[in-house]
Coordinates of C-alpha atoms in Angstrom, one line a residue:
M1 CA 122.8 105.4 106.1
N2 CA 119.9 103.3 104.8
K3 CA 120.2 102.9 101.0
I4 CA 116.7 104.1 100.4
N5 CA 117.3 107.3 102.3
K6 CA 120.5 107.9 100.5
L7 CA 118.9 107.4 97.1
F8 CA 116.2 110.0 97.8
E9 CA 118.7 112.5 99.3
E10 CA 120.7 112.3 96.1
Q11 CA 117.5 112.6 94.1
K12 CA 116.5 115.7 95.9
K13 CA 119.8 117.3 95.2
T14 CA 119.9 116.5 91.5
G15 CA 116.2 116.5 90.6
R16 CA 116.7 113.4 88.5
K17 CA 113.6 111.3 88.3
L18 CA 113.9 107.8 89.6
L19 CA 112.8 104.5 88.1
S20 CA 112.1 101.4 90.2
L21 CA 111.1 98.0 88.8
Y22 CA 109.2 95.1 90.4
F23 CA 109.7 91.5 89.5
C24 CA 108.5 88.3 91.1
A25 CA 111.4 86.2 92.5
G26 CA 111.3 82.7 91.0
C27 CA 109.6 83.7 87.7
P28 CA 110.1 82.7 85.0
T29 CA 113.0 80.6 86.4
L30 CA 113.8 79.6 90.0
E31 CA 117.5 80.5 89.9
G32 CA 117.2 83.8 88.0
T33 CA 116.8 86.2 90.9
G34 CA 120.4 87.2 91.2
N35 CA 120.9 87.7 87.5
V36 CA 117.8 89.8 87.1
I37 CA 118.9 92.1 90.0
K38 CA 122.4 92.5 88.7
T39 CA 121.2 93.2 85.2
L40 CA 118.7 95.8 86.3
Q41 CA 121.3 97.6 88.4
R42 CA 123.7 97.6 85.4
R43 CA 121.0 98.9 83.1
G44 CA 120.4 102.0 85.2
I45 CA 117.4 101.1 87.4
D46 CA 117.5 103.0 90.7
M47 CA 115.7 100.7 93.0
I48 CA 114.2 97.1 92.8
E49 CA 111.2 95.6 94.4
V50 CA 111.7 91.9 94.9
G51 CA 108.4 90.2 94.9
I52 CA 107.8 87.3 97.3
P53 CA 105.4 84.9 95.7
F54 CA 102.1 84.2 97.5
S55 CA 99.1 82.1 96.6
D56 CA 96.5 84.8 97.2
P57 CA 97.9 88.3 96.3
L58 CA 94.8 90.5 96.8
A59 CA 96.3 93.7 95.4
D60 CA 97.8 92.1 92.3
G61 CA 96.4 91.8 88.8
P62 CA 96.5 88.8 86.6
V63 CA 100.0 89.3 85.3
I64 CA 101.6 89.3 88.8
Q65 CA 99.2 86.7 90.1
T66 CA 100.4 84.4 87.3
A67 CA 104.0 85.2 88.0
G68 CA 103.5 84.2 91.6
T69 CA 101.9 81.0 90.7
I70 CA 104.8 80.1 88.4
A71 CA 107.3 81.0 91.0
L72 CA 105.6 78.8 93.6
K73 CA 105.4 75.9 91.2
N74 CA 109.1 76.4 90.5
G75 CA 109.8 75.9 94.2
M76 CA 110.5 79.5 95.3
T77 CA 110.2 80.1 99.0
L78 CA 111.1 83.1 101.2
T79 CA 114.0 81.0 102.7
R80 CA 115.3 80.2 99.3
L81 CA 114.9 83.8 98.1
F82 CA 117.0 85.1 101.1
E83 CA 119.7 82.5 100.2
Q84 CA 119.8 83.8 96.6
L85 CA 120.0 87.4 97.8
R86 CA 122.9 86.7 100.2
E87 CA 124.9 85.2 97.3
I88 CA 124.8 88.6 95.4
K89 CA 124.8 91.0 98.4
D90 CA 128.3 92.3 97.8
E91 CA 127.6 93.1 94.2
V92 CA 124.4 95.1 94.7
T93 CA 124.7 98.8 95.5
I94 CA 121.1 100.0 94.8
P95 CA 118.3 99.6 97.3
L96 CA 116.3 96.4 97.3
V97 CA 112.8 96.4 98.7
M98 CA 111.1 93.2 99.6
M99 CA 107.4 93.1 98.6
G100 CA 105.2 90.4 100.0
Y101 CA 102.0 89.7 101.9
L102 CA 101.6 89.5 105.7
N103 CA 100.8 85.8 105.8
V104 CA 104.1 84.7 104.4
I105 CA 106.1 87.1 106.6
M106 CA 104.2 86.2 109.7
H107 CA 104.8 82.5 109.0
Y108 CA 108.5 83.2 108.6
G109 CA 108.6 85.4 111.7
I110 CA 108.6 89.2 111.7
E111 CA 111.9 89.6 113.6
R112 CA 113.5 86.8 111.6
F113 CA 112.3 88.5 108.4
C114 CA 113.8 91.9 109.3
Q115 CA 117.1 90.3 110.3
S116 CA 117.2 88.3 107.1
C117 CA 116.5 91.4 105.0
V118 CA 119.5 93.1 106.6
E119 CA 121.7 90.1 106.2
C120 CA 120.9 89.8 102.5
G121 CA 121.2 93.5 101.8
A122 CA 117.6 94.6 101.5
S123 CA 116.8 98.1 102.7
G124 CA 113.1 98.0 103.1
A125 CA 109.8 96.1 102.7
I126 CA 106.4 96.7 101.4
I127 CA 103.6 94.6 103.0
P128 CA 100.4 95.7 101.2
D129 CA 97.9 94.0 103.6
L130 CA 99.7 95.1 106.8
P131 CA 97.2 97.1 109.0
F132 CA 98.7 100.5 109.9
N133 CA 98.0 100.0 113.6
D134 CA 99.8 96.6 113.5
Y135 CA 102.7 98.4 111.7
L136 CA 102.9 101.0 114.5
E137 CA 102.6 98.6 117.4
I138 CA 104.3 95.5 116.2
V139 CA 106.3 95.8 113.0
K140 CA 107.8 99.3 113.2
P141 CA 109.7 98.8 116.6
I142 CA 111.3 95.6 115.2
A143 CA 112.1 97.1 111.8
D144 CA 113.6 100.2 113.4
R145 CA 116.0 98.1 115.3
Y146 CA 117.3 96.7 112.1
D147 CA 117.2 100.0 110.2
L148 CA 114.7 98.5 107.8
R149 CA 112.2 100.9 106.1
I150 CA 108.6 99.7 106.0
I151 CA 107.0 101.4 103.0
M152 CA 103.3 102.2 103.2
M153 CA 100.9 102.7 100.4
I154 CA 98.3 105.4 99.7
T155 CA 95.5 105.4 97.2
P156 CA 93.1 108.0 95.8
E157 CA 90.7 106.9 98.5
T158 CA 93.1 107.7 101.4
S159 CA 92.1 110.8 103.3
E160 CA 94.4 113.7 103.6
E161 CA 94.4 113.3 107.4
R162 CA 95.4 109.6 107.0
I163 CA 98.1 110.5 104.4
R164 CA 99.6 113.1 106.8
F165 CA 99.5 110.5 109.6
I166 CA 101.3 108.0 107.4
D167 CA 103.8 110.6 106.5
D168 CA 104.5 111.4 110.1
H169 CA 105.1 107.8 111.1
T170 CA 107.1 106.3 108.2
D171 CA 110.5 106.8 106.6
G172 CA 112.0 106.1 103.2
F173 CA 109.3 106.9 100.8
I174 CA 105.5 106.7 100.3
Y175 CA 104.2 104.3 97.6
M176 CA 101.5 106.3 95.9
V177 CA 99.1 103.9 94.1
S178 CA 97.8 105.5 90.9
S179 CA 94.3 104.0 91.4
A180 CA 92.3 101.9 93.9
S181 CA 92.3 99.0 91.5
I182 CA 94.6 96.1 91.2
T183 CA 98.0 96.2 89.5
G184 CA 98.2 96.2 85.7
A185 CA 99.5 98.2 82.8
Q186 CA 97.4 101.2 81.6
K187 CA 97.7 103.2 78.3
S188 CA 97.2 106.5 80.0
F189 CA 96.2 108.3 83.2
D190 CA 92.9 110.2 83.0
E191 CA 92.4 113.7 84.3
A192 CA 91.1 112.5 87.7
K193 CA 94.2 110.5 88.3
Q194 CA 96.4 113.4 87.3
E195 CA 94.5 115.7 89.6
Y196 CA 95.1 113.2 92.4
F197 CA 98.8 113.3 91.6
R198 CA 98.9 117.1 91.6
H199 CA 96.9 117.3 94.9
I200 CA 99.3 115.0 96.8
N201 CA 102.2 116.8 95.3
S202 CA 100.8 120.1 96.7
M203 CA 100.6 118.7 100.2
N204 CA 104.4 119.1 100.6
L205 CA 104.8 115.8 102.5
R206 CA 108.0 115.1 104.4
N207 CA 108.6 111.8 102.6
P208 CA 109.3 111.5 98.9
R209 CA 106.8 109.7 96.8
M210 CA 107.0 107.0 94.1
I211 CA 104.0 106.4 91.9
G212 CA 103.1 102.9 90.8
F213 CA 100.4 100.7 89.3
G214 CA 99.6 101.1 85.6
I215 CA 102.8 102.6 84.3
S216 CA 103.8 101.0 81.0
N217 CA 104.6 103.7 78.4
K218 CA 105.9 107.2 77.9
Q219 CA 102.7 108.9 78.8
T220 CA 102.1 107.2 82.1
L221 CA 105.8 107.4 83.0
E222 CA 106.0 111.1 82.4
S223 CA 102.7 111.7 84.3
A224 CA 104.1 109.9 87.3
Q225 CA 107.5 111.5 87.2
Q226 CA 106.1 115.0 86.9
N227 CA 104.3 114.7 90.2
A228 CA 106.7 112.5 92.3
A229 CA 110.3 111.6 92.8
G230 CA 109.9 108.8 90.4
A231 CA 107.9 105.8 89.0
I232 CA 107.5 102.2 89.8
I233 CA 106.8 99.7 87.0
G234 CA 105.6 96.1 87.8
S235 CA 103.3 94.3 85.5
K236 CA 104.8 95.7 82.3
F237 CA 108.3 94.5 83.3
V238 CA 107.0 91.1 84.6
T239 CA 105.3 90.5 81.2
L240 CA 108.5 91.5 79.3
L241 CA 110.7 89.3 81.4
S242 CA 108.4 86.3 80.9
E243 CA 108.3 86.9 77.2
A244 CA 112.1 87.1 77.1
Q245 CA 112.2 83.7 79.0
G246 CA 114.1 85.3 81.8
D247 CA 116.6 87.2 79.7
A248 CA 116.7 90.5 81.7
D249 CA 118.8 92.4 79.2
K250 CA 116.2 91.6 76.5
A251 CA 113.4 92.6 78.8
M252 CA 115.2 95.9 79.6
D253 CA 115.7 96.6 75.9
D254 CA 112.0 96.1 75.3
L255 CA 111.0 98.2 78.4
Y256 CA 113.1 101.2 77.4
E257 CA 111.7 101.0 73.9
A258 CA 108.1 100.9 75.3
L259 CA 108.9 103.9 77.5
E260 CA 110.6 105.7 74.7
V261 CA 113.6 106.5 76.9
M262 CA 117.3 106.1 76.2
N263 CA 119.0 102.7 77.0
V264 CA 121.1 103.1 80.1
E265 CA 124.3 101.3 81.2
R266 CA 126.1 101.9 84.5

């Protein structure tokens, strides 16, 4: 069974809220990818989004844009990233989700990308600028052959009809973006965002949902987890990892402190 599906099946049985982290491969150091992933797994993270650096990341705020620029300057490429992931494949038991923009993946080759994901142990991919029709007609048939989950995003502007259509034609989980803005830490979610969370929760979708964008403290974490299977943290962890100069254990200590949750060791 695909690791993403297995994770959410277990979550549904236990009711335990999940925590997923994003980091940009190649930042702050070129060779740190494997160590970051293994550290996050050991420190209790349930799923990891591995960012593929790109020169023009439209959905990303300044923190992740800067991380991508540093990673590219360090020499990170998709080919090198897959090589790094293959080296640790046998040590990673939690789901890895590749996150990158269509231009990079098209240049690499869609089928080659899906095959490389499977060979390096990745269970899914998020492509923020992938048009849904292109997903249905081109990407999904290829990804399905490799048992790779293509995760789609919804925002507060996504219509209920569109959300149900996405729910009917995807598998794994739905990435529920907390707002229509770019990524970046927020101190709190206002009532409008929380009403959006509650509304989507009331739709009883087939796919589980993870809420991301803006989660950086106890309040935002709890707001997300109350209305979804779990939360995704990106910019906050990227900042802490950079401040710790790539020391993922230090970054995790600081993250757990900011979230006011207990440190976890597997």
